[in-house]
């Protein structure tokens, strides 16, 4: 292979709990409407819908404790507390019964959303990639290896903004559990080591204003806090 014309981009990565090593990120996939109450608050009946997916750029990932400029082109930034699954073994058309064998670890995440931009795109029947895939739109806490904690089947998930509880639920309430999510997604694309999957959010999504901080927590995992400056 010849030399690159420009310097190769830095590989995005996520911290690993209690380790100096890091997890290199290949792609980021997100599941929409995977909690019934959230689907209903967004005006849908997800009980009858198969899972659907959207993507964020790998370099949208940002770690715990970041202070960020407020995102451009929005006045209605929303938090979405999510369980993040890190793929360690790739595959295609993975059966749900063996899907958990492909997981390297779990983390807390925040699927930040420019809700006003998303609503406008939906009204015009346009893609809403820029509502989801903007700079630093994928906060992710430290990954906890399956080898250390096992598989998470349940656990309280919360989001606080400036200390106020906004979202609360349990990851056991997913419409499509993690194994099914991996199975469905691997029938659409080939998964590979380094892929992250944000698995959906419970009800209570809401606005983060300039100058505020948002903390997402899941029982048994490290939390992730993101603070937004008052300036863009």
Short mmCIF file of N, CA and C in Angstrom, two decimals, residues 23-24 26-27 29 84-91 94 99-106 143 178 181-182 185 190-197:
data_model
loop_
_atom_site.label_atom_id
_atom_site.label_comp_id
_atom_site.label_asym_id
_atom_site.label_seq_id
_atom_site.Cartn_x
_atom_site.Cartn_y
_atom_site.Cartn_z
N UNK A 23 -10.47 0.91 23.61
CA UNK A 23 -11.21 0.11 22.63
C UNK A 23 -11.37 0.94 21.37
N UNK A 24 -10.75 0.51 20.28
CA UNK A 24 -10.84 1.24 19.02
C UNK A 24 -12.24 1.10 18.43
N UNK A 26 -14.91 1.27 15.37
CA UNK A 26 -15.01 1.14 13.92
C UNK A 26 -16.24 1.86 13.38
N UNK A 27 -17.40 1.53 13.92
CA UNK A 27 -18.66 2.15 13.50
C UNK A 27 -19.57 2.29 14.71
N UNK A 29 -23.68 2.21 15.54
CA UNK A 29 -25.06 1.98 15.14
C UNK A 29 -25.98 2.31 16.32
N UNK A 84 -24.83 0.85 25.85
CA UNK A 84 -23.98 0.67 24.66
C UNK A 84 -23.36 -0.72 24.70
N UNK A 85 -23.42 -1.40 23.57
CA UNK A 85 -22.84 -2.73 23.42
C UNK A 85 -21.62 -2.61 22.49
N UNK A 86 -20.49 -3.16 22.92
CA UNK A 86 -19.27 -3.15 22.11
C UNK A 86 -19.04 -4.54 21.54
N UNK A 87 -18.93 -4.60 20.23
CA UNK A 87 -18.75 -5.88 19.54
C UNK A 87 -17.26 -6.26 19.54
N UNK A 88 -16.98 -7.49 19.95
CA UNK A 88 -15.60 -7.97 19.97
C UNK A 88 -15.31 -9.02 18.93
N UNK A 89 -16.36 -9.70 18.47
CA UNK A 89 -16.23 -10.73 17.43
C UNK A 89 -17.25 -10.44 16.36
N UNK A 90 -16.81 -10.24 15.14
CA UNK A 90 -17.70 -9.88 14.06
C UNK A 90 -18.51 -11.06 13.54
N UNK A 91 -19.38 -10.75 12.58
CA UNK A 91 -20.18 -11.81 11.98
C UNK A 91 -21.29 -11.24 11.13
N UNK A 94 -26.09 -13.33 12.26
CA UNK A 94 -25.82 -13.99 13.54
C UNK A 94 -27.14 -14.43 14.18
N UNK A 99 -25.82 -14.59 19.77
CA UNK A 99 -25.39 -13.21 19.58
C UNK A 99 -24.57 -12.67 20.74
N UNK A 100 -24.88 -13.09 21.96
CA UNK A 100 -24.15 -12.57 23.12
C UNK A 100 -22.68 -12.96 23.09
N UNK A 101 -22.35 -14.02 22.38
CA UNK A 101 -20.95 -14.45 22.27
C UNK A 101 -20.10 -13.45 21.49
N UNK A 102 -20.75 -12.53 20.79
CA UNK A 102 -20.03 -11.55 19.96
C UNK A 102 -19.75 -10.25 20.72
N UNK A 103 -20.21 -10.14 21.96
CA UNK A 103 -20.08 -8.90 22.72
C UNK A 103 -18.77 -8.89 23.50
N UNK A 104 -18.05 -7.76 23.41
CA UNK A 104 -16.82 -7.59 24.19
C UNK A 104 -17.11 -6.95 25.55
N UNK A 105 -18.04 -5.98 25.54
CA UNK A 105 -18.34 -5.30 26.79
C UNK A 105 -19.52 -4.37 26.67
N UNK A 106 -19.81 -3.68 27.79
CA UNK A 106 -20.96 -2.78 27.88
C UNK A 106 -20.53 -1.43 28.46
N UNK A 143 -15.91 1.32 28.99
CA UNK A 143 -16.41 -0.03 28.72
C UNK A 143 -16.03 -0.98 29.84
N UNK A 178 -30.87 -7.22 23.68
CA UNK A 178 -29.58 -7.04 23.01
C UNK A 178 -29.30 -8.16 22.01
N UNK A 181 -31.27 -7.52 18.94
CA UNK A 181 -30.75 -6.35 18.22
C UNK A 181 -29.56 -6.75 17.36
N UNK A 182 -28.63 -7.48 17.96
CA UNK A 182 -27.45 -7.92 17.20
C UNK A 182 -27.86 -8.83 16.04
N UNK A 185 -29.48 -6.61 13.29
CA UNK A 185 -28.51 -5.72 12.63
C UNK A 185 -27.56 -6.50 11.75
N UNK A 190 -22.54 -6.48 7.86
CA UNK A 190 -21.59 -7.37 8.52
C UNK A 190 -21.00 -6.65 9.71
N UNK A 191 -21.20 -7.18 10.90
CA UNK A 191 -20.63 -6.59 12.09
C UNK A 191 -19.16 -6.99 12.23
N UNK A 192 -18.39 -6.12 12.89
CA UNK A 192 -16.97 -6.40 13.07
C UNK A 192 -16.53 -5.90 14.43
N UNK A 193 -15.41 -6.43 14.89
CA UNK A 193 -14.84 -5.96 16.14
C UNK A 193 -14.62 -4.46 16.07
N UNK A 194 -15.02 -3.77 17.13
CA UNK A 194 -14.90 -2.32 17.16
C UNK A 194 -16.20 -1.59 16.92
N UNK A 195 -17.24 -2.31 16.54
CA UNK A 195 -18.55 -1.67 16.35
C UNK A 195 -19.22 -1.43 17.70
N UNK A 196 -19.85 -0.27 17.84
CA UNK A 196 -20.65 0.06 19.01
C UNK A 196 -22.12 0.09 18.61
N UNK A 197 -22.97 -0.42 19.48
CA UNK A 197 -24.41 -0.37 19.24
C UNK A 197 -25.07 0.33 20.43
#
